[in-house]
XYZ file of C-alpha atoms in Angstrom:
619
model
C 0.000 0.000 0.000
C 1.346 3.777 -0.008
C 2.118 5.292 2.348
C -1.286 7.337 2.785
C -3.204 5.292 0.698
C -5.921 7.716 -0.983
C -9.468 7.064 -3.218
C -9.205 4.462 -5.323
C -6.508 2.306 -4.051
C -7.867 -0.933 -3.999
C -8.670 -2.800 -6.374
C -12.718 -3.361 -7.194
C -12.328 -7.239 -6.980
C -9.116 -7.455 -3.877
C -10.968 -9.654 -1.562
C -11.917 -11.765 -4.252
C -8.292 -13.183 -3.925
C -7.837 -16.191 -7.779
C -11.556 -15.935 -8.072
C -11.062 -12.509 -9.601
C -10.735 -13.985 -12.650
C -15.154 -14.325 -12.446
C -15.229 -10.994 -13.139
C -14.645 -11.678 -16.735
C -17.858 -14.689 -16.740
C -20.126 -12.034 -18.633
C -17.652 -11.845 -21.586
C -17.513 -15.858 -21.418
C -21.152 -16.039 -20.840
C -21.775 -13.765 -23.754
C -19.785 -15.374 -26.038
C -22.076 -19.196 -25.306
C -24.799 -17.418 -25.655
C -24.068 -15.901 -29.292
C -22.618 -19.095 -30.247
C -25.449 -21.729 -28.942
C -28.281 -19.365 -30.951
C -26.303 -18.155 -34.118
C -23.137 -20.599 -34.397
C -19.773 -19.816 -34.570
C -19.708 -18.121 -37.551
C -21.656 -15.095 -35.425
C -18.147 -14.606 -33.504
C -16.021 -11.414 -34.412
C -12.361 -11.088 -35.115
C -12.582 -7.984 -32.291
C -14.631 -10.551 -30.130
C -12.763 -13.696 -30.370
C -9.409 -11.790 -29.488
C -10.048 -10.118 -25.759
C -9.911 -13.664 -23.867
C -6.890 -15.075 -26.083
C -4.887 -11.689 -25.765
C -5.540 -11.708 -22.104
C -3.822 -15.369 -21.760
C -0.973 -13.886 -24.018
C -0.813 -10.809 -22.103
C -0.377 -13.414 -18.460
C 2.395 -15.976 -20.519
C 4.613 -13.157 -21.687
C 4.842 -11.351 -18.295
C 5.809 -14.745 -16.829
C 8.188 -15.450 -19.484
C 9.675 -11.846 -18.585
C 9.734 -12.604 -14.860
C 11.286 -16.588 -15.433
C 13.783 -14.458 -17.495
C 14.568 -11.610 -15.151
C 14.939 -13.573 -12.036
C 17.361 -16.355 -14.345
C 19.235 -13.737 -15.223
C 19.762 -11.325 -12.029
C 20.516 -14.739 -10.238
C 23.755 -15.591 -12.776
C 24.416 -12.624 -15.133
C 27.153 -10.076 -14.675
C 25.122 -7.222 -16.075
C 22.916 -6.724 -12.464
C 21.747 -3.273 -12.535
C 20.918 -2.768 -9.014
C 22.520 -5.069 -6.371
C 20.586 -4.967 -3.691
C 17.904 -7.763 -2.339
C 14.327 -8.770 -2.726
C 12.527 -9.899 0.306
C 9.156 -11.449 0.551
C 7.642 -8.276 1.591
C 8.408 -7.327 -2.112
C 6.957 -10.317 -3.942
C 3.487 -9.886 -1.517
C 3.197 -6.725 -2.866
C 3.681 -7.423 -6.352
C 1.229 -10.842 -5.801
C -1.877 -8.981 -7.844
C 0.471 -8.282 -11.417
C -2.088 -9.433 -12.996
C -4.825 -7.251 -11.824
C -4.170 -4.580 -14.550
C -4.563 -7.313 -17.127
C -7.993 -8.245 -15.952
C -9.034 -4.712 -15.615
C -7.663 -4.006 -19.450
C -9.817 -6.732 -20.544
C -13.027 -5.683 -18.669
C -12.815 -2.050 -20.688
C -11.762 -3.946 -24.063
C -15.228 -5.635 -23.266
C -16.756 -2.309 -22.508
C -15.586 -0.836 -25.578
C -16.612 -3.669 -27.868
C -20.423 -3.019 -27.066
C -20.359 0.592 -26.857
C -18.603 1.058 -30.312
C -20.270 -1.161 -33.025
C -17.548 0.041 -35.595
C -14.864 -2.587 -33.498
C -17.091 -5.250 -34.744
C -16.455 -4.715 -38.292
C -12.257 -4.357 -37.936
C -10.113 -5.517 -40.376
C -7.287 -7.857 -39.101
C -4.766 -5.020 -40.020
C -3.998 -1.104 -41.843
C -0.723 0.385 -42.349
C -2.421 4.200 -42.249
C -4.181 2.894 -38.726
C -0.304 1.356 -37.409
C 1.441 4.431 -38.536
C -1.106 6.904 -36.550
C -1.132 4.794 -33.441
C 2.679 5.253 -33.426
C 2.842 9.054 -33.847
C 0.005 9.411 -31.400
C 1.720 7.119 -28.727
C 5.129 9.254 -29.507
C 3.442 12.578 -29.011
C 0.364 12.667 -26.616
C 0.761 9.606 -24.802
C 4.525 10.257 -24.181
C 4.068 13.840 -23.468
C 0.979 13.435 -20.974
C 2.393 10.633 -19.165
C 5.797 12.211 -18.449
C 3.591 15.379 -17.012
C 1.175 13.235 -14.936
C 4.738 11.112 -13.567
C 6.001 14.207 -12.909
C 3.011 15.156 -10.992
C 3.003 11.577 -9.088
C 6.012 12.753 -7.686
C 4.928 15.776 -5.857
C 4.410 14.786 -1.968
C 0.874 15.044 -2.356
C 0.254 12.106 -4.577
C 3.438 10.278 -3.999
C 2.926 9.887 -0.756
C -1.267 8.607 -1.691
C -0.445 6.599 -4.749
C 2.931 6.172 -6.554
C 5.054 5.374 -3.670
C 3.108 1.775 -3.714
C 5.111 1.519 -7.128
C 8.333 2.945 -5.425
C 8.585 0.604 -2.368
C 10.183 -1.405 -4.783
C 13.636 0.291 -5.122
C 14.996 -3.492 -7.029
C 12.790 -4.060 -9.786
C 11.487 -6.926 -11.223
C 9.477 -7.018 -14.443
C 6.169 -7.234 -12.736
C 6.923 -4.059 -10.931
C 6.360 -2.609 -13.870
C 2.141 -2.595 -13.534
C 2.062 -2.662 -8.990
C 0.124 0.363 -9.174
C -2.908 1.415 -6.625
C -6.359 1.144 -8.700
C -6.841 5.006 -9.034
C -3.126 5.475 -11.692
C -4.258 2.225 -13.411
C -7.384 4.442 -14.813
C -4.904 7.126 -15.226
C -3.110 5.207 -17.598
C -5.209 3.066 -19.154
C -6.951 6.690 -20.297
C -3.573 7.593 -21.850
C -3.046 4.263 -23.962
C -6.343 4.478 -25.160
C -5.600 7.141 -26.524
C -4.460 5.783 -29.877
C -6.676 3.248 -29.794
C -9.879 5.496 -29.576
C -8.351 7.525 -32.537
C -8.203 5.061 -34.930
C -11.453 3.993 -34.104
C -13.263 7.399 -34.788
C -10.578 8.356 -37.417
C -11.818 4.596 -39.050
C -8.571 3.004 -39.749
C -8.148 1.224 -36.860
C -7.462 -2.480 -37.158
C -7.400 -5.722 -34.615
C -3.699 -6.648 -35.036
C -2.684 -3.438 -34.494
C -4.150 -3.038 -31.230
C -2.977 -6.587 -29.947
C 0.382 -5.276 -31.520
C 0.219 -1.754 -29.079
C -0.462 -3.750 -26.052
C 2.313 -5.703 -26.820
C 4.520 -3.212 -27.134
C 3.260 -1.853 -23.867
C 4.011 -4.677 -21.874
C 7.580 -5.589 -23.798
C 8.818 -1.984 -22.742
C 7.387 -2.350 -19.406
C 8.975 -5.551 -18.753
C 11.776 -4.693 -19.695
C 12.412 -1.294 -18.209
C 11.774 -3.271 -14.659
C 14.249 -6.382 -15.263
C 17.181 -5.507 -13.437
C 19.381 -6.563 -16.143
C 20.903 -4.628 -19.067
C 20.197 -6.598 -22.171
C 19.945 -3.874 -25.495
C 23.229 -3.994 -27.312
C 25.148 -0.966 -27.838
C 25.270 -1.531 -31.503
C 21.479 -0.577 -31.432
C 22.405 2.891 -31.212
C 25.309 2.978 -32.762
C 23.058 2.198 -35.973
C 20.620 4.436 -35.610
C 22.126 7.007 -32.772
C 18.486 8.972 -32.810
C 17.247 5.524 -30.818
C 18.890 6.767 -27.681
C 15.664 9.385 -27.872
C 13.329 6.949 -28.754
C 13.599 3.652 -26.573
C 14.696 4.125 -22.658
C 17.057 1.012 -21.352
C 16.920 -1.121 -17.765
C 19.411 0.714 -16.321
C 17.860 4.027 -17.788
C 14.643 3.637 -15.736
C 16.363 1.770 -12.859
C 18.076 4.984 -12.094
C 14.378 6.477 -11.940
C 13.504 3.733 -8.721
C 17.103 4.490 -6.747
C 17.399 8.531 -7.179
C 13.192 9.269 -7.876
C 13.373 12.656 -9.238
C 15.088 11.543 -12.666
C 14.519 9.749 -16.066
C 10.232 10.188 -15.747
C 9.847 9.254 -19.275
C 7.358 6.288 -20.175
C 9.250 4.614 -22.804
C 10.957 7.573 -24.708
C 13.726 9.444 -23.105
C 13.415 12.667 -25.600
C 11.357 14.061 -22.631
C 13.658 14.020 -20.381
C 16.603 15.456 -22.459
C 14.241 18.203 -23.336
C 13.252 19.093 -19.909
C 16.196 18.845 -18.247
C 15.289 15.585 -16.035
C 17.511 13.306 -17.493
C 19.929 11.389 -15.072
C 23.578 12.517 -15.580
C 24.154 9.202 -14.626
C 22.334 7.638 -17.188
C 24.948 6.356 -19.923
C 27.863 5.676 -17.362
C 25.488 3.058 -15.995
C 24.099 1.474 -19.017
C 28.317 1.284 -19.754
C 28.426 -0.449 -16.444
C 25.642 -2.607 -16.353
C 26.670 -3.835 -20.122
C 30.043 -4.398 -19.362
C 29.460 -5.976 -16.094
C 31.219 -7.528 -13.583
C 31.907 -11.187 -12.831
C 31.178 -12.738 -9.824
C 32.291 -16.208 -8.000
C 30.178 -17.696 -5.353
C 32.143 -18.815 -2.123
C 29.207 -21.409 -2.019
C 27.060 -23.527 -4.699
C 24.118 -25.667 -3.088
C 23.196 -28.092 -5.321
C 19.608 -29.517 -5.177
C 16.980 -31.188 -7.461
C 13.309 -30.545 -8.780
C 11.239 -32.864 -6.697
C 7.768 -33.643 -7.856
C 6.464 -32.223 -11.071
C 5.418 -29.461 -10.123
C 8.149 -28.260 -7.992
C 9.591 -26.327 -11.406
C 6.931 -24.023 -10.630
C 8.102 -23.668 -7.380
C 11.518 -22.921 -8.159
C 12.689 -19.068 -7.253
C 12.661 -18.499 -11.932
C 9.387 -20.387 -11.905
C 6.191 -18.311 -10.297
C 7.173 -15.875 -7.780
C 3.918 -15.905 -5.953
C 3.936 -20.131 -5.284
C 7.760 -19.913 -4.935
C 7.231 -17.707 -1.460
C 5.162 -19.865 0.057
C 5.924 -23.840 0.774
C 5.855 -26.223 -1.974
C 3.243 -28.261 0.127
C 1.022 -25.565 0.012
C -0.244 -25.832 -3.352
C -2.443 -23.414 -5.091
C -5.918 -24.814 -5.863
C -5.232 -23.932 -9.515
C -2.100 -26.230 -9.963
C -4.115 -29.098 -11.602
C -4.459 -26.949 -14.477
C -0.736 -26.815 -15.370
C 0.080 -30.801 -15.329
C 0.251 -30.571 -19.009
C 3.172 -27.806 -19.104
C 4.368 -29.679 -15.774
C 4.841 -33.034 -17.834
C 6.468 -31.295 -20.700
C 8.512 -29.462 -18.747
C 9.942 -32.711 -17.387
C 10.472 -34.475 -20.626
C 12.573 -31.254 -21.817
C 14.615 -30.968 -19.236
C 15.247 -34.524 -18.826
C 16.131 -34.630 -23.377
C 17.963 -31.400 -22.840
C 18.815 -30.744 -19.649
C 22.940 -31.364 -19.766
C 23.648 -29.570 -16.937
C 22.444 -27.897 -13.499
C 20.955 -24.378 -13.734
C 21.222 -21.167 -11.399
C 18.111 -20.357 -9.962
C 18.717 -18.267 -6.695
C 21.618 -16.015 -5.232
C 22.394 -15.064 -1.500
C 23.932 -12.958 0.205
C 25.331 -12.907 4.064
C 27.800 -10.245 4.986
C 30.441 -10.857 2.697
C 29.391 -14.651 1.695
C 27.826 -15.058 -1.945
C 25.741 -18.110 -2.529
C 24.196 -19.611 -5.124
C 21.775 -22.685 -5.290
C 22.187 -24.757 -8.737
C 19.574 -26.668 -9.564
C 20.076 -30.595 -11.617
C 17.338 -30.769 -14.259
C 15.925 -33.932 -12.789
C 13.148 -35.154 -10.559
C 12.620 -37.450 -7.296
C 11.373 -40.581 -9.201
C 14.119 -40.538 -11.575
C 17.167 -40.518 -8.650
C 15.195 -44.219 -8.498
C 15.750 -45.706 -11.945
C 18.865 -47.645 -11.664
C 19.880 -46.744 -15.441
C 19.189 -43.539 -15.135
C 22.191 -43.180 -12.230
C 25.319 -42.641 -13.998
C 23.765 -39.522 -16.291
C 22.494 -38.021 -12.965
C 26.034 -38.709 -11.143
C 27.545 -37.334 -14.756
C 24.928 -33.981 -13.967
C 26.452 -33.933 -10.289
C 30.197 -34.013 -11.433
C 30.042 -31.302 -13.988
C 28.610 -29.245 -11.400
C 31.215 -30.155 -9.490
C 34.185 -29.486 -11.339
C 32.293 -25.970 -12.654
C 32.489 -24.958 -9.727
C 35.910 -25.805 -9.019
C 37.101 -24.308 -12.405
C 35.764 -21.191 -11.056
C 37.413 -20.996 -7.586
C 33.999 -22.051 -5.290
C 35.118 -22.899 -2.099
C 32.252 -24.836 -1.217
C 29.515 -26.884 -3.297
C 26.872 -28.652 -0.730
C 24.636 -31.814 -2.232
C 21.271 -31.269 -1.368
C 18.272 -33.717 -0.938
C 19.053 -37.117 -3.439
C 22.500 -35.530 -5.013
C 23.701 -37.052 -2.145
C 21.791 -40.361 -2.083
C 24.638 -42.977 -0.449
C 23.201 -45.827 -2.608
C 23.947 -42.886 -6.030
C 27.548 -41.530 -5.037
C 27.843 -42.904 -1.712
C 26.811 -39.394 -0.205
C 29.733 -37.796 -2.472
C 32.702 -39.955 -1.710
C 32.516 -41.456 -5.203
C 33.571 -37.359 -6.784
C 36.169 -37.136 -3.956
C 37.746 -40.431 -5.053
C 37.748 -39.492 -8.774
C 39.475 -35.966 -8.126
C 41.370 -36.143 -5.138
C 42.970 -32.713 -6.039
C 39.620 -31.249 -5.884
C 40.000 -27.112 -4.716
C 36.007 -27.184 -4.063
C 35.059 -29.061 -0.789
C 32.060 -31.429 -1.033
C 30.159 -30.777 1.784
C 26.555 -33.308 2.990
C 26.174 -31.362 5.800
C 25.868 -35.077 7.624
C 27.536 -32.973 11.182
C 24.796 -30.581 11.740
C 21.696 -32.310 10.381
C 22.724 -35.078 13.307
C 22.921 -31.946 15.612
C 19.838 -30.647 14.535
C 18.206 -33.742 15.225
C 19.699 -34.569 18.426
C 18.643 -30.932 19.265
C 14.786 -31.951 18.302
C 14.719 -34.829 20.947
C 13.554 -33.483 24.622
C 15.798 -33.583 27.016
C 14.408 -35.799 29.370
C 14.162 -38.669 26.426
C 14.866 -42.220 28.317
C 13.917 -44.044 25.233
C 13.517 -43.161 21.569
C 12.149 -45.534 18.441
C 14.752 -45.507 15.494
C 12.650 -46.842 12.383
C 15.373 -47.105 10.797
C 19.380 -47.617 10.807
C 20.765 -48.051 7.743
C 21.573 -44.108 6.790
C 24.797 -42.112 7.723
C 22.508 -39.681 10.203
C 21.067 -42.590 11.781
C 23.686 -44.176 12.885
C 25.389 -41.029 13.853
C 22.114 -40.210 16.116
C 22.015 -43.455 17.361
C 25.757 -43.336 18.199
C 24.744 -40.598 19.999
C 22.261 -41.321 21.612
C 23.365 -44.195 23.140
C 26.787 -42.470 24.124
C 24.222 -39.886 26.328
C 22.916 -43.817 27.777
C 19.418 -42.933 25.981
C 17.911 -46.333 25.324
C 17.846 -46.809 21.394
C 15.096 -49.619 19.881
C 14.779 -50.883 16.886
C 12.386 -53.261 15.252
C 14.500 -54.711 12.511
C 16.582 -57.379 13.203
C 18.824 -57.342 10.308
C 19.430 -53.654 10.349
C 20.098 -53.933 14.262
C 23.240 -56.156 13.765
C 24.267 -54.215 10.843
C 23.763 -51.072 13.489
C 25.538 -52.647 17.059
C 28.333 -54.557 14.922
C 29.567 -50.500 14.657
C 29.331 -49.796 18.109
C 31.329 -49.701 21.040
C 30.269 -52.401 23.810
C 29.704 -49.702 26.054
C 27.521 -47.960 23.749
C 25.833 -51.247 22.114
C 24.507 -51.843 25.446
C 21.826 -49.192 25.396
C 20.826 -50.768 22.004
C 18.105 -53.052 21.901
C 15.803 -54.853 19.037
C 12.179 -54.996 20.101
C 8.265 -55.274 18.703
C 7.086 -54.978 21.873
C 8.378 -51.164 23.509
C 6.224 -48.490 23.519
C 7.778 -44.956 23.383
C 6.348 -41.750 22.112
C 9.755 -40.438 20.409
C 10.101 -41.787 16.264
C 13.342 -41.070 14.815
C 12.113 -42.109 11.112
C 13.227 -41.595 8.073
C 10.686 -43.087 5.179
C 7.554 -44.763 6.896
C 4.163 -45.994 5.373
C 0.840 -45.311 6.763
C 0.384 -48.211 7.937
C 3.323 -48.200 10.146
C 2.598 -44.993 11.589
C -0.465 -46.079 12.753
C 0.664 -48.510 14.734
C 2.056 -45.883 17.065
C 0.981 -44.804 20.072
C -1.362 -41.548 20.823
C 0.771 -38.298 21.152
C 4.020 -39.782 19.556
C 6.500 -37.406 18.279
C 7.966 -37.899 14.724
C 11.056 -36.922 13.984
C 12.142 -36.928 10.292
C 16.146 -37.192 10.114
C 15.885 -37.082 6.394
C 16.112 -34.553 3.372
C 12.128 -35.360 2.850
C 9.140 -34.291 4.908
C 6.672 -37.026 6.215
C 3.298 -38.002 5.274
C 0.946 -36.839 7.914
C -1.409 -39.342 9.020
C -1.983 -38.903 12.464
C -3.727 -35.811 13.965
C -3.300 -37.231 17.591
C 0.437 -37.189 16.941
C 3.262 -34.066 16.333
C 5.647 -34.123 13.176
C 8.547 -32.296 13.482
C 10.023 -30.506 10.606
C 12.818 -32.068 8.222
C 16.155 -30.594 9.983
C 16.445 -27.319 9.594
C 16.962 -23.750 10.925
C 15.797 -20.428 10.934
C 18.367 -18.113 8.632
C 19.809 -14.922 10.466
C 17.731 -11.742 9.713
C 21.362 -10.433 7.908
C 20.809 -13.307 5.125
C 19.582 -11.474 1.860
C 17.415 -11.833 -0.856
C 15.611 -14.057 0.448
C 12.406 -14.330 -1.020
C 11.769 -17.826 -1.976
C 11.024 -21.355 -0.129
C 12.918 -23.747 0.040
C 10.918 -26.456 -0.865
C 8.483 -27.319 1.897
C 10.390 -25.503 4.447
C 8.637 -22.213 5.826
C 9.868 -18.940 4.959
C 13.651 -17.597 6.233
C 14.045 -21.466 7.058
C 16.654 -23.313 5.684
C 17.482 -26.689 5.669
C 20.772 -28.300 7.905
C 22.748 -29.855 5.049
C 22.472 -26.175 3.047
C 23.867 -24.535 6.274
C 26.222 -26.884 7.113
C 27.750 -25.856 3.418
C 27.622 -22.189 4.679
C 28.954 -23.003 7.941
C 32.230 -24.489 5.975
C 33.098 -21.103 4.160
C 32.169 -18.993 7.773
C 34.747 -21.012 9.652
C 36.750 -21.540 6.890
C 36.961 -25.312 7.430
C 38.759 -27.456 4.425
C 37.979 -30.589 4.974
C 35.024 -32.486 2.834
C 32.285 -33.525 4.434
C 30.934 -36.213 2.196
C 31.275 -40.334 2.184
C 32.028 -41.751 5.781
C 33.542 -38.386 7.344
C 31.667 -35.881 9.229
C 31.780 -32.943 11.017
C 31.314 -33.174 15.042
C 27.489 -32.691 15.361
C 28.021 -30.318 18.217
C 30.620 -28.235 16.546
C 28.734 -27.755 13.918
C 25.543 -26.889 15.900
C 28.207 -24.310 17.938
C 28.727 -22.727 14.810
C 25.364 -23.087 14.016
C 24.016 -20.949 16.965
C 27.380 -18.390 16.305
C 26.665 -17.397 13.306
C 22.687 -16.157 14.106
C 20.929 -19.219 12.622
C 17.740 -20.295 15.225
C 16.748 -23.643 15.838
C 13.247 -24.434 14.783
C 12.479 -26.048 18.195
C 14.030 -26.525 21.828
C 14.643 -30.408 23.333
């Protein structure tokens, strides 16, 4: 909201929340009705293009954001480096309000203006006036009314909504209170009205306007210089004509600059022009490069976790993945496709997200494949191939650090890393599991007056280290396996072993567990606390019982740009073996971490606590 908020700064339909899109059922219902009593043939070119361009109008904004957020993520040419929080992408949630809204009045305008119905699909006379009009009165009047936004009196009611966001992302470009949306909408129809009483307007040539509107928009808001400098040195007189990122980014960091829409002629002629301007489009294009002290290197889980990703859509990528929109069912077919392309082309892992703490830079790189295919047995050395490229990427470009997330890891697919650090044992990069403190973390989890505690199972590298544990403290551990009990005390110390013990019959209310069926969870008792001490949340079955989370941590309020989930976690929570990675470049430790070695679980939960980062709940 501004900072006053004045008339007309919500939106008609807010507290509608997705079911805004029912404001558009008359132009759906009216559109069945023409077609059930006069066929299709009764259907307009005008007519048949307002729901189609609206769709359009939604998948090239998102293409812009997936872009933008790729780019700012890996690309040297960052205009503004500063972060995004989740306050931000909140804000921006409703982008496509505007859109809605531009379709209602299209609707509007169809029925009031009978001439629309009888457009043409194009005229050259109708393009060519739309242009000059758009250069001259739309230009003009909008760098006046900006202007005017800018005075206290209306900043501080309307436009500083727009302005809270000081890093731009291409959806920034249309966060505007209701009230400047009519504004502006007035001034683009101002060509379009034109030709339409002038009688050379055309339907391509609107759809081709809007289009234009929404390209410069984007891209004025994407945080990353991307127009050559050859373009002007072409045509030099383009420097008047099209504005660049950095050119209106320097509008959102010093606010009394660079006002024009999309044309910066206004602002050379009067006199508002950033001196600033061309030294950072110089900048921004020439860039700088950057090397990550730490790469985290995770996987897409189910299908639709590609949506979730931070370059997928910002609004489900702030929230967790488990906490799925109720429209999701209606992307499976771009979720399935999306798998088969990345799994044909995807040769190697992807940015998708860059932190920041202190001094640290961090990036998260992402493998192009899912859960279910870490399971096919053939499919293994390709995804191990995926993992070492990363790998040595990351060493060829001096990462300290490079932490295997979730299944990258998997002992029974690289033997939790040791299989990289056997094939390069000149490595520069550490590979870090972050084994140490997701054993701390757990340990952590269990209260402290725990005299017994269920492991379900005792075959993983955490579970013996929290049984080890465990038993060292002289906490009783039980197991009901028999086989994986042998396996579990032949790797014990008699005096440990002792407080190991293989039974059907104990009842205790503690369940370290790592994957467990329904069924087996129902066979617990009332009020038993689960405690996953793997990468993957549990199923929750019981609502008489508590499930902990996965082991993780609450990131220090100086972590930033942070504006993204990760995975089912909740927000500004991170999980252990992605800290653990950070924790090796804080305390500058240069030892892997992968295979049969691991850090001390209460070091690393020390350093942990040192460095700011919470724990999600007290023993």
């Amino acid at each position: 909201m501004a900072t006053r908020p004045g008339p007309l700064t919500e939106w008609p339909w807010q507290r509608m929340g997705n079911f805004k899109y029912l404001v558009m059922a008359p132009v759906v219902v009216h559109g069945a009705y023409r077609v059930m009593n006069k066929g299709w043939g009764d259907i307009d070119l005008a007519y048949s293009l307002i729901l189609p361009s609206l769709a359009l109008r939604m998948i090239h904004n998102q293409i812009w954001i997936s872009l933008s957020r790729y780019q700012t993520a890996r690309s040297k040419h960052r205009i503004v480096d500063r972060d995004i929080e989740f306050e931000q992408v909140d804000r921006e949630r409703g982008w496509d309000d505007q859109i809605v809204f531009n379709g209602l009045l299209f609707y509007v305008g169809y029925l009031a203006m009978p001439s629309v119905r009888r457009f043409p699909l194009w005229r050259t006379d109708g393009a060519v006036a739309t242009a000059l009009l758009h250069a001259g009165p739309v230009e003009f009047l909008y760098y006046w009314f900006h202007r005017a936004l800018h005075h206290h009196f209306l900043y501080s009611r309307y436009h500083s909504h727009h302005h809270a966001s000081i890093v731009t992302e291409p959806i920034t470009s249309v966060i505007h209170p209701f009230g400047e949306h009519i504004v502006y909408f007035t001034l683009f129809a101002i060509p379009m009205l034109s030709t339409v009483y002038m009688g050379n307007g055309s339907a391509l040539v609107f759809v081709l306007y809007i289009v234009y509107i929404d390209f410069m928009n984007n891209m004025g808001h994407c945080n990353f210089e991307l127009v050559p400098k050859w373009m002007f040195q072409v045509f030099p007189p383009l420097k008047y004509l099209m504005y660049t990122p950095s050119f209106h980014s320097l509008h959102h960091t010093q606010f009394r600059t660079n006002y024009s829409l999309f044309m910066p002629f206004y602002d050379y002629i009067y006199s508002t022009m950033d001196k600033a301007s061309d030294e950072l489009y110089e900048s921004s294009l020439k860039g700088t490069e950057e090397t990550p002290d730490l790469v985290h290197l995770t996987h897409m889980t189910n299908l639709q976790s590609a949506y979730h990703l931070r370059v997928g859509f910002a609004s489900i990528a702030s929230k967790p993945s488990d906490n799925s929109e109720w429209y999701m069912w209606t992307l499976w077919p771009l979720a399935w496709l999306s798998m088969v392309v990345a799994w044909i082309y995807g040769s190697s892992a992807f940015v998708v997200e860059r932190i920041k703490l202190k001094k640290m830079k961090m990036q998260t790189w992402v493998v192009p494949r899912y859960n279910f295919q870490y399971g096919l047995t053939w499919d293994r050395e390709s995804i191990n191939d995926l993992i070492e490229k990363a790998i040595l990427d990351a060493d060829v470009r001096g990462v300290k650090v490079l932490s295997l997330g979730l299944l990258n890891q998997a002992k029974q697919l690289n033997g939790n890393g040791e299989l990289f650090r056997q094939k390069y044992p000149k490595l520069g990069v550490r590979i870090v599991d972050g084994s140490g403190l997701a054993t701390g973390v757990v340990l952590k989890s269990i209260p402290s007056d725990a005299k017994q505690v269920f492991l379900h199972t005792g075959t993983s590298k955490i579970a013996r280290a929290v049984a080890m544990a465990l038993c060292g403290k002289g906490i009783q551990v039980i197991m009901n396996r028999k086989k994986e009990y042998d396996m579990l005390k032949s790797q014990m110390p008699e005096n440990r072993a002792s407080y190991l013990k293989c039974s059907s019959n104990d009842i205790t209310k503690i369940w370290l567990v790592e994957r467990i069926d329904d069924k087996e969870q129902r066979m617990a008792p009332k009020g038993t606390v689960f405690i996953p001490i793997s990468q993957f949340p549990l199923k929750k079955v019981r609502k008489d019982c508590t499930y902990l989370s996965t082991p993780a941590m609450k990131i220090p309020d100086t972590m930033q740009n942070i504006h993204s989930c990760e995975n089912w976690l909740p927000r500004r929570v991170m999980s252990a073996w992605h800290i653990a990675g950070i924790l090796h470049v804080l305390e500058g430790w240069s030892v892997h971490e992968c295979g049969d070695d691991m850090m001390d679980p209460e070091k690393a939960w020390s350093a942990a606590i040192r460095h700011g980062f919470v724990p999600l709940t007290k023993a």
